[in-house]
Amino acid sequence: MSEKNENMGLPEGAGAVEAIRNIIFGEREQFYQKQLKALESQINELKRNLEEQTSALRKEMNEQKKSFSQSLKKLEEGLENRSVGIEHLINSITNELEERLRKVEGVKLDRAALAEQLEALASQLRNE
């Protein structure tokens, strides 16, 4: 028993025990190696799926962002056009009101002049 097994550095007779141990634990190791490979394969598949989903979500997000930006730009242009239209309408109404005011002031001045003339005539009639 003091002699060493050349292959394993174990005493004679220990080779059989080691062979049995290798059979028992070797099968377990192979089983665990298969499970490990299967898990690694699943992890890689999950990583690929996650990358694909992330890429698809980024693409969709960019499309929605582009669509939203376009809608926002159209809305802004529409509001700007409405603002310009409202400004023109306000200017038109202001001009019309200013014209009416000038007419009213003209009529007021005409009536004031007429009132002065009537008063002068009334004064002349009183004096006569």
PDB file of C-alpha atoms in Angstrom:
ATOM      1  CA  MET A   1       0.000   0.000   0.000  1.00  0.00           C
ATOM      2  CA  SER A   2       2.966   2.278   0.248  1.00  0.00           C
ATOM      3  CA  GLU A   3       3.467   2.225  -3.502  1.00  0.00           C
ATOM      4  CA  LYS A   4       1.833   5.066  -5.358  1.00  0.00           C
ATOM      5  CA  ASN A   5      -0.510   4.623  -8.267  1.00  0.00           C
ATOM      6  CA  GLU A   6       1.369   6.141 -11.182  1.00  0.00           C
ATOM      7  CA  ASN A   7      -1.617   7.940 -12.636  1.00  0.00           C
ATOM      8  CA  MET A   8      -3.116   9.391  -9.495  1.00  0.00           C
ATOM      9  CA  GLY A   9      -0.428   9.612  -6.893  1.00  0.00           C
ATOM     10  CA  LEU A  10      -2.537   7.377  -4.640  1.00  0.00           C
ATOM     11  CA  PRO A  11      -1.561   4.203  -2.818  1.00  0.00           C
ATOM     12  CA  GLU A  12      -2.249   0.837  -4.575  1.00  0.00           C
ATOM     13  CA  GLY A  13      -5.846  -0.179  -4.074  1.00  0.00           C
ATOM     14  CA  ALA A  14      -6.926   3.389  -3.763  1.00  0.00           C
ATOM     15  CA  GLY A  15      -7.247   3.397  -7.529  1.00  0.00           C
ATOM     16  CA  ALA A  16     -10.373   1.287  -7.329  1.00  0.00           C
ATOM     17  CA  VAL A  17     -11.883   3.626  -4.758  1.00  0.00           C
ATOM     18  CA  GLU A  18     -10.930   6.586  -6.896  1.00  0.00           C
ATOM     19  CA  ALA A  19     -12.410   4.901  -9.967  1.00  0.00           C
ATOM     20  CA  ILE A  20     -15.676   4.319  -8.105  1.00  0.00           C
ATOM     21  CA  ARG A  21     -15.604   7.891  -6.841  1.00  0.00           C
ATOM     22  CA  ASN A  22     -15.057   9.121 -10.415  1.00  0.00           C
ATOM     23  CA  ILE A  23     -17.974   7.045 -11.636  1.00  0.00           C
ATOM     24  CA  ILE A  24     -20.303   8.359  -8.935  1.00  0.00           C
ATOM     25  CA  PHE A  25     -19.144  11.939  -8.875  1.00  0.00           C
ATOM     26  CA  GLY A  26     -18.264  12.003 -12.562  1.00  0.00           C
ATOM     27  CA  GLU A  27     -21.877  11.274 -13.419  1.00  0.00           C
ATOM     28  CA  ARG A  28     -22.969  14.032 -11.059  1.00  0.00           C
ATOM     29  CA  GLU A  29     -20.413  16.380 -12.548  1.00  0.00           C
ATOM     30  CA  GLN A  30     -21.642  15.553 -16.041  1.00  0.00           C
ATOM     31  CA  PHE A  31     -25.228  16.087 -14.882  1.00  0.00           C
ATOM     32  CA  TYR A  32     -24.329  19.447 -13.328  1.00  0.00           C
ATOM     33  CA  GLN A  33     -22.296  20.421 -16.371  1.00  0.00           C
ATOM     34  CA  LYS A  34     -25.311  19.675 -18.583  1.00  0.00           C
ATOM     35  CA  GLN A  35     -27.543  21.717 -16.285  1.00  0.00           C
ATOM     36  CA  LEU A  36     -24.996  24.533 -16.255  1.00  0.00           C
ATOM     37  CA  LYS A  37     -24.808  24.521 -20.064  1.00  0.00           C
ATOM     38  CA  ALA A  38     -28.606  24.502 -20.281  1.00  0.00           C
ATOM     39  CA  LEU A  39     -28.810  27.425 -17.834  1.00  0.00           C
ATOM     40  CA  GLU A  40     -26.118  29.322 -19.739  1.00  0.00           C
ATOM     41  CA  SER A  41     -28.053  28.706 -22.936  1.00  0.00           C
ATOM     42  CA  GLN A  42     -31.253  29.989 -21.310  1.00  0.00           C
ATOM     43  CA  ILE A  43     -29.417  33.039 -19.981  1.00  0.00           C
ATOM     44  CA  ASN A  44     -28.036  33.784 -23.441  1.00  0.00           C
ATOM     45  CA  GLU A  45     -31.497  33.375 -24.955  1.00  0.00           C
ATOM     46  CA  LEU A  46     -32.975  35.691 -22.311  1.00  0.00           C
ATOM     47  CA  LYS A  47     -30.227  38.230 -23.010  1.00  0.00           C
ATOM     48  CA  ARG A  48     -30.981  38.096 -26.752  1.00  0.00           C
ATOM     49  CA  ASN A  49     -34.703  38.475 -26.083  1.00  0.00           C
ATOM     50  CA  LEU A  50     -34.078  41.379 -23.717  1.00  0.00           C
ATOM     51  CA  GLU A  51     -31.821  43.088 -26.273  1.00  0.00           C
ATOM     52  CA  GLU A  52     -34.433  42.585 -29.008  1.00  0.00           C
ATOM     53  CA  GLN A  53     -37.214  43.931 -26.789  1.00  0.00           C
ATOM     54  CA  THR A  54     -35.076  46.877 -25.705  1.00  0.00           C
ATOM     55  CA  SER A  55     -34.241  47.643 -29.316  1.00  0.00           C
ATOM     56  CA  ALA A  56     -37.908  47.389 -30.322  1.00  0.00           C
ATOM     57  CA  LEU A  57     -38.934  49.645 -27.426  1.00  0.00           C
ATOM     58  CA  ARG A  58     -36.272  52.202 -28.362  1.00  0.00           C
ATOM     59  CA  LYS A  59     -37.452  52.142 -31.965  1.00  0.00           C
ATOM     60  CA  GLU A  60     -41.092  52.552 -30.902  1.00  0.00           C
ATOM     61  CA  MET A  61     -40.152  55.322 -28.462  1.00  0.00           C
ATOM     62  CA  ASN A  62     -38.249  57.168 -31.195  1.00  0.00           C
ATOM     63  CA  GLU A  63     -41.199  56.808 -33.582  1.00  0.00           C
ATOM     64  CA  GLN A  64     -43.619  58.089 -30.936  1.00  0.00           C
ATOM     65  CA  LYS A  65     -41.252  60.929 -30.105  1.00  0.00           C
ATOM     66  CA  LYS A  66     -41.054  61.855 -33.792  1.00  0.00           C
ATOM     67  CA  SER A  67     -44.832  61.622 -34.173  1.00  0.00           C
ATOM     68  CA  PHE A  68     -45.385  63.693 -31.028  1.00  0.00           C
ATOM     69  CA  SER A  69     -42.897  66.310 -32.231  1.00  0.00           C
ATOM     70  CA  GLN A  70     -44.666  66.516 -35.589  1.00  0.00           C
ATOM     71  CA  SER A  71     -48.068  66.820 -33.919  1.00  0.00           C
ATOM     72  CA  LEU A  72     -46.742  69.467 -31.567  1.00  0.00           C
ATOM     73  CA  LYS A  73     -45.243  71.378 -34.503  1.00  0.00           C
ATOM     74  CA  LYS A  74     -48.550  71.224 -36.401  1.00  0.00           C
ATOM     75  CA  LEU A  75     -50.402  72.404 -33.301  1.00  0.00           C
ATOM     76  CA  GLU A  76     -47.931  75.236 -32.832  1.00  0.00           C
ATOM     77  CA  GLU A  77     -48.315  76.281 -36.483  1.00  0.00           C
ATOM     78  CA  GLY A  78     -52.101  76.119 -36.148  1.00  0.00           C
ATOM     79  CA  LEU A  79     -52.031  78.256 -33.021  1.00  0.00           C
ATOM     80  CA  GLU A  80     -49.687  80.710 -34.700  1.00  0.00           C
ATOM     81  CA  ASN A  81     -52.023  80.953 -37.699  1.00  0.00           C
ATOM     82  CA  ARG A  82     -54.980  81.493 -35.391  1.00  0.00           C
ATOM     83  CA  SER A  83     -53.040  84.115 -33.495  1.00  0.00           C
ATOM     84  CA  VAL A  84     -52.255  85.940 -36.737  1.00  0.00           C
ATOM     85  CA  GLY A  85     -55.913  85.672 -37.776  1.00  0.00           C
ATOM     86  CA  ILE A  86     -57.090  87.001 -34.428  1.00  0.00           C
ATOM     87  CA  GLU A  87     -54.557  89.831 -34.619  1.00  0.00           C
ATOM     88  CA  HIS A  88     -55.856  90.790 -38.080  1.00  0.00           C
ATOM     89  CA  LEU A  89     -59.436  90.656 -36.801  1.00  0.00           C
ATOM     90  CA  ILE A  90     -58.543  92.846 -33.810  1.00  0.00           C
ATOM     91  CA  ASN A  91     -56.788  95.330 -36.105  1.00  0.00           C
ATOM     92  CA  SER A  92     -59.791  95.377 -38.440  1.00  0.00           C
ATOM     93  CA  ILE A  93     -62.224  95.962 -35.564  1.00  0.00           C
ATOM     94  CA  THR A  94     -59.922  98.629 -34.095  1.00  0.00           C
ATOM     95  CA  ASN A  95     -59.732 100.427 -37.440  1.00  0.00           C
ATOM     96  CA  GLU A  96     -63.511 100.252 -37.828  1.00  0.00           C
ATOM     97  CA  LEU A  97     -64.063 101.593 -34.304  1.00  0.00           C
ATOM     98  CA  GLU A  98     -61.554 104.397 -34.877  1.00  0.00           C
ATOM     99  CA  GLU A  99     -63.386 105.329 -38.087  1.00  0.00           C
ATOM    100  CA  ARG A 100     -66.727 105.327 -36.260  1.00  0.00           C
ATOM    101  CA  LEU A 101     -65.210 107.457 -33.495  1.00  0.00           C
ATOM    102  CA  ARG A 102     -63.955 109.981 -36.058  1.00  0.00           C
ATOM    103  CA  LYS A 103     -67.433 110.130 -37.585  1.00  0.00           C
ATOM    104  CA  VAL A 104     -69.047 110.584 -34.163  1.00  0.00           C
ATOM    105  CA  GLU A 105     -66.538 113.300 -33.270  1.00  0.00           C
ATOM    106  CA  GLY A 106     -67.226 114.967 -36.641  1.00  0.00           C
ATOM    107  CA  VAL A 107     -70.975 114.853 -36.006  1.00  0.00           C
ATOM    108  CA  LYS A 108     -70.384 116.182 -32.490  1.00  0.00           C
ATOM    109  CA  LEU A 109     -68.331 119.079 -33.857  1.00  0.00           C
ATOM    110  CA  ASP A 110     -70.951 119.732 -36.534  1.00  0.00           C
ATOM    111  CA  ARG A 111     -73.682 119.744 -33.880  1.00  0.00           C
ATOM    112  CA  ALA A 112     -71.632 122.017 -31.625  1.00  0.00           C
ATOM    113  CA  ALA A 113     -71.118 124.420 -34.539  1.00  0.00           C
ATOM    114  CA  LEU A 114     -74.816 124.215 -35.377  1.00  0.00           C
ATOM    115  CA  ALA A 115     -75.695 124.842 -31.714  1.00  0.00           C
ATOM    116  CA  GLU A 116     -73.456 127.905 -31.713  1.00  0.00           C
ATOM    117  CA  GLN A 117     -75.097 129.171 -34.905  1.00  0.00           C
ATOM    118  CA  LEU A 118     -78.545 128.551 -33.447  1.00  0.00           C
ATOM    119  CA  GLU A 119     -77.557 130.329 -30.272  1.00  0.00           C
ATOM    120  CA  ALA A 120     -76.222 133.261 -32.297  1.00  0.00           C
ATOM    121  CA  LEU A 121     -79.451 133.378 -34.284  1.00  0.00           C
ATOM    122  CA  ALA A 122     -81.489 133.197 -31.100  1.00  0.00           C
ATOM    123  CA  SER A 123     -79.434 136.011 -29.662  1.00  0.00           C
ATOM    124  CA  GLN A 124     -80.004 138.100 -32.814  1.00  0.00           C
ATOM    125  CA  LEU A 125     -83.704 137.408 -32.682  1.00  0.00           C
ATOM    126  CA  ARG A 126     -83.849 138.522 -29.085  1.00  0.00           C
ATOM    127  CA  ASN A 127     -82.029 141.684 -29.920  1.00  0.00           C
ATOM    128  CA  GLU A 128     -84.302 142.582 -32.755  1.00  0.00           C
TER     129      GLU A 128
END
